[in-house]
Amino acid sequence: MTKTGYNVKTIEWQNDEVVMIDQRILPLEETYIHHRTWQEVADSIKTMAIRGAPAIGVAAAMGMALAAMQSPAATYEELKEDLDKAARGLYETRPTAYNLGWALGQQARIYEKEGDPGQIRQRLKQRSQEILDEDVAMCVAMGEHGAPLFPEGACILTHCNAGALATGGYGTALGVIRSVFKRDKNIKVYVDETRPFLQGARLTAWELGQEGIPYCLITDNMSGYFFKKGEIDAVVVGSDRIAANGDVANKIGTYTVSVLAKAHGVPFYVAAPTSTVDLSLPDGDHIPIEEREPAEVTRFRDCECAAPGTPVCNPAFDVTPHENVTAIITEAGVHREPYAESLAAAKKGK
Ligand code: MRU
């Protein structure tokens, strides 16, 4: 797989196959999975071989293109039936990431208009590549907008992985950090390990290491200690869905970090493309929160960490109220309270 200037390549077309780095086994192994069907892509999204809201969106768009190629349909009606089925299957994989439905909507615009099946197949593949390219461009723009918000030599805390792996490339929150590092080599990043899937320990630490950005891995319950010692100057995280009022769904544990940041007077920034903003939801209470397998909490790889039958809760995301968010960084700029108007304007500008 060819690597871009950002060292990490998450997903790409190789001829008529969709190739993804397997994020379940990083950083121990760099293995790539080849997908020839939309069902294989759906499985990779569900099982988190690919994860992170923007990357899930790109994968879903490519999955739709595969569905069109797989379909033996000769007529528009037959093709549409197969594509509707694939769209439903892909949509059901993960409920919180808004980019998933957004990307499927982009593809639906193409195939819902009656047309020649051959041309629809071609357009779906082309649009999926555009979605990937646009995502990288949006991440780079977020980096440009976000970098000036950080003081010199900043110690920045991040949660989960909102890097190149979670997007088409470059990253949202990690993209901002990359852009800060380009200007200032004296920054340091505190990386929350992010229980239970360990996106911070396994993926963010790995990405930062590849780029030579100084970082320190901490367990999730250590951040309060570092806030209290005055060692954290700013927080930046990504998002899976942002409601119209600026409430932010992100990886479980983000809300806790936002409360700590507020209590210690530390700015809390969210970086996300406008494709993550869901204007149809008035606030975060309406955001669907995915509940994942208990086994993610009770075991790690082959190791059981709890007694058999232990009752478990495993919500994968939480919602940070907009009052705890200092600013939201999108490709359109830096948004501050009140968010409703400026987020709507940014979306409209697309
Ligand atoms: O469950 P995941 O790993 O898909 O969750 C990912 C996150 O919560 C990220 O922080 C979010 O998608 C932003 S990624 C640019």
Short mmCIF file of C-alpha atoms and ligand atoms in Angstrom, two decimals:
data_model
loop_
_atom_site.label_atom_id
_atom_site.label_comp_id
_atom_site.label_asym_id
_atom_site.label_seq_id
_atom_site.Cartn_x
_atom_site.Cartn_y
_atom_site.Cartn_z
CA MET A 1 0.00 0.00 0.00
CA THR A 2 1.46 3.39 -0.91
CA LYS A 3 1.88 5.82 1.97
CA THR A 4 1.04 9.49 1.75
CA GLY A 5 3.17 12.26 3.23
CA TYR A 6 1.39 11.61 6.52
CA ASN A 7 3.06 8.24 7.08
CA VAL A 8 -0.18 6.40 7.69
CA LYS A 9 -2.53 5.21 4.96
CA THR A 10 -5.91 4.14 6.30
CA ILE A 11 -7.97 3.13 3.27
CA GLU A 12 -7.63 3.22 -0.50
CA TRP A 13 -8.74 1.74 -3.77
CA GLN A 14 -6.35 -0.77 -5.33
CA ASN A 15 -7.86 -1.50 -8.73
CA ASP A 16 -11.35 -2.74 -7.83
CA GLU A 17 -10.56 -3.67 -4.23
CA VAL A 18 -10.89 -1.56 -1.11
CA VAL A 19 -7.77 -1.98 1.03
CA MET A 20 -7.66 -1.01 4.71
CA ILE A 21 -5.05 -1.25 7.42
CA ASP A 22 -6.40 -3.56 10.15
CA GLN A 23 -6.72 -1.32 13.21
CA ARG A 24 -7.63 -4.21 15.50
CA ILE A 25 -4.11 -5.55 15.53
CA LEU A 26 -2.10 -2.34 15.33
CA PRO A 27 0.51 -1.55 16.51
CA LEU A 28 1.73 -5.14 16.84
CA GLU A 29 1.21 -5.92 13.17
CA GLU A 30 0.72 -3.78 10.07
CA THR A 31 -1.70 -5.94 8.12
CA TYR A 32 -3.90 -4.88 5.21
CA ILE A 33 -7.32 -6.32 4.44
CA HIS A 34 -8.59 -6.52 0.85
CA HIS A 35 -12.36 -6.13 0.37
CA ARG A 36 -14.21 -7.22 -2.73
CA THR A 37 -17.80 -6.99 -1.44
CA TRP A 38 -19.89 -4.50 0.53
CA GLN A 39 -20.59 -7.25 3.07
CA GLU A 40 -16.85 -7.52 3.79
CA VAL A 41 -16.66 -3.73 4.24
CA ALA A 42 -19.68 -3.81 6.58
CA ASP A 43 -17.96 -6.51 8.63
CA SER A 44 -14.75 -4.45 8.86
CA ILE A 45 -16.72 -1.42 10.10
CA LYS A 46 -18.69 -3.47 12.64
CA THR A 47 -15.65 -5.25 14.03
CA MET A 48 -13.58 -2.04 14.02
CA ALA A 49 -10.90 -3.07 11.56
CA ILE A 50 -11.67 0.47 10.42
CA ARG A 51 -13.04 2.98 12.92
CA GLY A 52 -13.28 6.71 13.55
CA ALA A 53 -16.28 8.58 12.17
CA PRO A 54 -14.75 10.09 8.98
CA ALA A 55 -12.93 6.85 8.08
CA ILE A 56 -16.17 4.90 8.56
CA GLY A 57 -17.85 7.35 6.16
CA VAL A 58 -15.18 6.81 3.50
CA ALA A 59 -15.43 3.02 3.95
CA ALA A 60 -19.23 3.12 3.57
CA ALA A 61 -18.96 5.19 0.38
CA MET A 62 -16.45 2.70 -1.05
CA GLY A 63 -18.67 -0.17 0.12
CA MET A 64 -21.50 1.26 -1.99
CA ALA A 65 -19.23 1.38 -5.02
CA LEU A 66 -18.31 -2.28 -4.42
CA ALA A 67 -22.02 -3.12 -4.13
CA ALA A 68 -22.60 -1.58 -7.55
CA MET A 69 -19.70 -3.56 -9.06
CA GLN A 70 -20.90 -6.81 -7.43
CA SER A 71 -24.44 -6.41 -8.69
CA PRO A 72 -25.18 -8.37 -11.89
CA ALA A 73 -28.10 -5.98 -12.57
CA ALA A 74 -28.72 -5.05 -16.18
CA THR A 75 -31.47 -2.50 -15.51
CA TYR A 76 -31.60 0.62 -13.36
CA GLU A 77 -34.41 -0.84 -11.20
CA GLU A 78 -32.46 -4.01 -10.42
CA LEU A 79 -29.32 -2.06 -9.59
CA LYS A 80 -31.21 0.32 -7.30
CA GLU A 81 -32.69 -2.64 -5.42
CA ASP A 82 -29.21 -4.08 -4.80
CA LEU A 83 -27.83 -0.68 -3.77
CA ASP A 84 -30.69 0.00 -1.36
CA LYS A 85 -29.99 -3.36 0.29
CA ALA A 86 -26.28 -2.59 0.62
CA ALA A 87 -27.02 0.89 2.01
CA ARG A 88 -29.25 -0.63 4.71
CA GLY A 89 -26.59 -3.21 5.59
CA LEU A 90 -23.82 -0.64 5.82
CA TYR A 91 -25.99 1.83 7.77
CA GLU A 92 -26.75 -0.74 10.45
CA THR A 93 -23.09 -1.34 11.29
CA ARG A 94 -22.47 1.51 13.77
CA PRO A 95 -25.13 3.94 14.99
CA THR A 96 -23.26 6.93 16.46
CA ALA A 97 -20.86 8.03 13.69
CA TYR A 98 -22.82 10.59 11.65
CA ASN A 99 -20.38 10.46 8.74
CA LEU A 100 -21.64 6.97 7.95
CA GLY A 101 -25.17 8.13 7.10
CA TRP A 102 -23.77 11.29 5.53
CA ALA A 103 -21.57 9.32 3.11
CA LEU A 104 -24.40 6.93 2.23
CA GLY A 105 -26.55 10.01 1.52
CA GLN A 106 -23.87 11.31 -0.85
CA GLN A 107 -23.93 8.03 -2.76
CA ALA A 108 -27.74 7.91 -2.74
CA ARG A 109 -27.79 11.25 -4.58
CA ILE A 110 -26.05 9.47 -7.45
CA TYR A 111 -28.08 6.30 -7.72
CA GLU A 112 -31.49 7.65 -6.78
CA LYS A 113 -31.60 9.50 -10.07
CA GLU A 114 -32.57 7.05 -12.81
CA GLY A 115 -29.64 6.42 -15.15
CA ASP A 116 -27.42 4.02 -16.99
CA PRO A 117 -26.16 1.23 -14.64
CA GLY A 118 -22.64 1.40 -16.08
CA GLN A 119 -22.39 5.12 -15.47
CA ILE A 120 -23.82 4.80 -11.95
CA ARG A 121 -21.17 2.18 -11.13
CA GLN A 122 -18.45 4.51 -12.37
CA ARG A 123 -19.82 7.57 -10.55
CA LEU A 124 -20.14 5.74 -7.20
CA LYS A 125 -16.49 4.72 -7.31
CA GLN A 126 -15.42 8.20 -8.35
CA ARG A 127 -17.49 9.87 -5.59
CA SER A 128 -16.04 7.54 -2.95
CA GLN A 129 -12.53 8.65 -3.94
CA GLU A 130 -13.67 12.30 -3.82
CA ILE A 131 -15.08 11.78 -0.32
CA LEU A 132 -11.69 10.43 0.78
CA ASP A 133 -9.77 13.31 -0.85
CA GLU A 134 -12.18 15.94 0.52
CA ASP A 135 -11.83 14.44 4.00
CA VAL A 136 -8.04 14.81 3.93
CA ALA A 137 -8.38 18.40 2.66
CA MET A 138 -10.86 19.20 5.46
CA CYS A 139 -8.48 17.76 8.05
CA VAL A 140 -5.59 19.86 6.75
CA ALA A 141 -7.81 22.98 6.84
CA MET A 142 -8.83 22.18 10.44
CA GLY A 143 -5.15 21.96 11.31
CA GLU A 144 -4.54 25.41 9.85
CA HIS A 145 -7.50 26.94 11.71
CA GLY A 146 -6.76 25.18 14.97
CA ALA A 147 -2.99 25.53 15.33
CA PRO A 148 -2.96 29.24 16.36
CA LEU A 149 -5.20 28.43 19.36
CA PHE A 150 -2.35 26.72 21.23
CA PRO A 151 0.28 28.50 23.33
CA GLU A 152 3.98 27.95 22.72
CA GLY A 153 5.35 24.71 24.17
CA ALA A 154 1.80 23.53 24.93
CA CYS A 155 1.08 20.28 26.77
CA ILE A 156 -2.00 18.96 24.97
CA LEU A 157 -4.25 16.13 26.16
CA THR A 158 -6.14 14.01 23.62
CA HIS A 159 -8.58 11.13 24.06
CA CYS A 160 -9.20 8.18 21.73
CA ASN A 161 -7.72 8.26 18.23
CA ALA A 162 -8.77 11.11 15.97
CA GLY A 163 -5.76 10.77 13.71
CA ALA A 164 -4.97 9.72 10.16
CA LEU A 165 -6.29 6.26 11.06
CA ALA A 166 -9.70 7.65 12.03
CA THR A 167 -10.07 9.71 8.83
CA GLY A 168 -9.09 9.68 5.17
CA GLY A 169 -5.67 10.88 6.39
CA TYR A 170 -3.98 13.55 8.55
CA GLY A 171 -6.66 13.44 11.27
CA THR A 172 -9.04 15.84 13.01
CA ALA A 173 -7.75 16.34 16.58
CA LEU A 174 -4.39 14.75 15.69
CA GLY A 175 -4.39 16.81 12.49
CA VAL A 176 -4.55 19.94 14.63
CA ILE A 177 -1.72 18.55 16.78
CA ARG A 178 0.33 17.79 13.63
CA SER A 179 -0.17 21.39 12.49
CA VAL A 180 0.80 22.76 15.92
CA PHE A 181 3.96 20.60 15.82
CA LYS A 182 4.91 21.96 12.40
CA ARG A 183 5.16 25.42 14.00
CA ASP A 184 6.44 24.47 17.42
CA LYS A 185 8.66 21.47 18.12
CA ASN A 186 8.38 21.96 21.89
CA ILE A 187 4.88 20.65 22.36
CA LYS A 188 4.06 17.49 24.27
CA VAL A 189 0.96 15.32 23.98
CA TYR A 190 -0.66 13.41 26.84
CA VAL A 191 -2.42 10.39 25.30
CA ASP A 192 -5.32 8.82 27.21
CA GLU A 193 -5.15 5.06 26.71
CA THR A 194 -8.94 5.04 26.10
CA ARG A 195 -10.43 1.96 27.68
CA PRO A 196 -11.76 -0.47 26.63
CA PHE A 197 -10.61 -0.60 22.97
CA LEU A 198 -7.33 1.23 23.67
CA GLN A 199 -7.44 3.51 20.62
CA GLY A 200 -5.15 5.92 22.49
CA ALA A 201 -2.52 3.40 23.57
CA ARG A 202 -2.54 1.35 20.39
CA LEU A 203 -3.26 3.91 17.66
CA THR A 204 -2.66 7.52 18.79
CA ALA A 205 0.64 6.70 20.49
CA TRP A 206 1.70 4.77 17.38
CA GLU A 207 0.81 7.65 15.04
CA LEU A 208 2.58 10.22 17.19
CA GLY A 209 5.64 7.97 17.41
CA GLN A 210 5.74 7.66 13.61
CA GLU A 211 5.75 11.46 13.28
CA GLY A 212 8.30 12.06 16.04
CA ILE A 213 5.84 14.16 18.04
CA PRO A 214 6.75 13.97 21.78
CA TYR A 215 4.04 12.17 23.76
CA CYS A 216 3.38 10.40 26.99
CA LEU A 217 0.81 7.63 27.40
CA ILE A 218 -1.39 7.77 30.52
CA THR A 219 -4.28 5.63 31.72
CA ASP A 220 -7.68 7.34 31.60
CA ASN A 221 -7.85 7.75 35.37
CA MET A 222 -4.56 9.70 35.50
CA SER A 223 -5.65 12.84 33.65
CA GLY A 224 -7.13 14.49 36.80
CA TYR A 225 -3.71 14.21 38.43
CA PHE A 226 -2.03 16.05 35.56
CA PHE A 227 -4.77 18.71 35.33
CA LYS A 228 -4.37 19.39 39.06
CA LYS A 229 -0.59 19.73 38.70
CA GLY A 230 -1.19 22.37 36.00
CA GLU A 231 0.55 20.24 33.39
CA ILE A 232 -2.19 20.36 30.76
CA ASP A 233 -2.60 23.58 28.73
CA ALA A 234 -5.32 22.46 26.33
CA VAL A 235 -7.44 19.49 25.29
CA VAL A 236 -8.30 18.58 21.71
CA VAL A 237 -10.55 15.69 20.73
CA GLY A 238 -12.47 14.57 17.64
CA SER A 239 -16.17 13.81 17.38
CA ASP A 240 -18.53 11.19 16.03
CA ARG A 241 -21.56 13.45 15.86
CA ILE A 242 -22.22 17.07 16.75
CA ALA A 243 -25.81 18.18 17.36
CA ALA A 244 -27.14 21.51 16.07
CA ASN A 245 -26.54 23.24 19.43
CA GLY A 246 -22.88 22.17 19.62
CA ASP A 247 -23.27 19.16 21.95
CA VAL A 248 -20.53 16.70 21.01
CA ALA A 249 -20.62 12.89 20.98
CA ASN A 250 -17.18 11.35 21.16
CA LYS A 251 -15.46 8.29 22.60
CA ILE A 252 -16.60 7.28 26.08
CA GLY A 253 -14.57 9.22 28.65
CA THR A 254 -14.53 12.47 26.67
CA TYR A 255 -17.22 14.01 28.90
CA THR A 256 -15.12 13.25 31.99
CA VAL A 257 -12.14 15.02 30.42
CA SER A 258 -14.34 18.03 29.56
CA VAL A 259 -15.49 18.32 33.19
CA LEU A 260 -11.89 18.19 34.39
CA ALA A 261 -10.84 20.80 31.82
CA LYS A 262 -13.65 23.13 32.90
CA ALA A 263 -12.82 22.67 36.59
CA HIS A 264 -9.19 23.62 35.91
CA GLY A 265 -9.85 26.47 33.48
CA VAL A 266 -8.22 24.58 30.59
CA PRO A 267 -9.58 25.14 27.03
CA PHE A 268 -11.39 22.14 25.56
CA TYR A 269 -11.38 22.04 21.74
CA VAL A 270 -13.23 19.72 19.37
CA ALA A 271 -12.00 19.23 15.80
CA ALA A 272 -14.42 17.71 13.29
CA PRO A 273 -15.41 18.21 9.65
CA THR A 274 -18.88 19.57 8.87
CA SER A 275 -19.77 16.05 7.66
CA THR A 276 -19.90 15.17 11.39
CA VAL A 277 -22.43 17.94 12.17
CA ASP A 278 -26.01 16.64 12.34
CA LEU A 279 -28.32 19.64 12.12
CA SER A 280 -31.38 17.38 12.32
CA LEU A 281 -30.76 16.79 16.05
CA PRO A 282 -31.44 19.79 18.31
CA ASP A 283 -29.12 18.57 21.08
CA GLY A 284 -26.94 15.74 22.30
CA ASP A 285 -29.74 13.92 24.14
CA HIS A 286 -30.97 12.76 20.73
CA ILE A 287 -27.67 11.24 19.63
CA PRO A 288 -27.85 7.41 19.49
CA ILE A 289 -25.16 5.87 21.67
CA GLU A 290 -23.75 2.53 20.57
CA GLU A 291 -23.58 -0.22 23.18
CA ARG A 292 -20.82 -2.69 22.34
CA GLU A 293 -19.99 -6.25 23.33
CA PRO A 294 -19.34 -6.92 27.07
CA ALA A 295 -16.26 -8.93 26.04
CA GLU A 296 -14.49 -5.67 25.10
CA VAL A 297 -14.56 -4.78 28.81
CA THR A 298 -14.01 -8.18 30.39
CA ARG A 299 -11.13 -9.35 28.25
CA PHE A 300 -8.18 -8.08 26.27
CA ARG A 301 -7.17 -10.21 23.29
CA ASP A 302 -6.79 -13.71 24.80
CA CYS A 303 -6.74 -12.55 28.40
CA GLU A 304 -9.87 -12.72 30.61
CA CYS A 305 -9.83 -9.78 33.08
CA ALA A 306 -13.10 -10.46 34.95
CA ALA A 307 -14.87 -13.50 36.36
CA PRO A 308 -17.12 -15.34 33.88
CA GLY A 309 -20.65 -13.89 33.83
CA THR A 310 -19.66 -10.49 35.25
CA PRO A 311 -22.41 -7.98 34.35
CA VAL A 312 -21.01 -5.23 32.12
CA CYS A 313 -22.06 -1.88 30.63
CA ASN A 314 -20.18 -0.83 27.51
CA PRO A 315 -21.46 2.43 26.00
CA ALA A 316 -18.94 3.33 23.29
CA PHE A 317 -19.58 7.10 23.35
CA ASP A 318 -20.70 9.90 25.61
CA VAL A 319 -21.97 13.42 25.01
CA THR A 320 -20.12 16.54 26.10
CA PRO A 321 -22.52 19.47 26.53
CA HIS A 322 -21.67 22.54 24.46
CA GLU A 323 -21.16 24.55 27.68
CA ASN A 324 -17.98 22.52 28.26
CA VAL A 325 -16.63 23.13 24.75
CA THR A 326 -14.38 26.18 24.30
CA ALA A 327 -14.50 26.01 20.49
CA ILE A 328 -15.33 23.65 17.65
CA ILE A 329 -12.82 23.60 14.80
CA THR A 330 -14.20 22.66 11.37
CA GLU A 331 -12.76 23.11 7.88
CA ALA A 332 -14.75 26.37 7.77
CA GLY A 333 -13.02 27.92 10.78
CA VAL A 334 -13.22 28.18 14.57
CA HIS A 335 -16.76 28.20 15.99
CA ARG A 336 -17.64 29.48 19.44
CA GLU A 337 -20.86 29.86 21.48
CA PRO A 338 -23.59 30.20 20.39
CA TYR A 339 -22.85 27.31 18.06
CA ALA A 340 -26.22 26.83 16.35
CA GLU A 341 -25.91 29.67 13.89
CA SER A 342 -22.26 29.27 12.94
CA LEU A 343 -22.44 25.47 12.57
CA ALA A 344 -25.53 25.84 10.36
CA ALA A 345 -23.75 28.48 8.25
CA ALA A 346 -20.67 26.26 7.92
CA LYS A 347 -22.83 23.33 6.75
CA LYS A 348 -24.72 25.54 4.33
CA GLY A 349 -21.46 26.78 2.84
CA LYS A 350 -20.74 23.22 1.62
O1 MRU B 1 -15.25 3.64 18.38
P1 MRU B 1 -14.35 4.45 17.48
O2 MRU B 1 -12.90 4.08 17.60
O3 MRU B 1 -14.85 4.45 16.05
O4 MRU B 1 -14.49 5.92 18.03
C1 MRU B 1 -13.77 6.95 17.44
C2 MRU B 1 -13.86 8.22 18.14
O5 MRU B 1 -14.58 8.38 19.10
C3 MRU B 1 -13.07 9.35 17.56
O6 MRU B 1 -12.61 10.18 18.57
C4 MRU B 1 -14.00 10.12 16.61
O7 MRU B 1 -14.53 9.28 15.64
C5 MRU B 1 -13.32 11.21 15.96
S1 MRU B 1 -12.30 10.55 14.72
C6 MRU B 1 -11.71 11.67 13.70
#
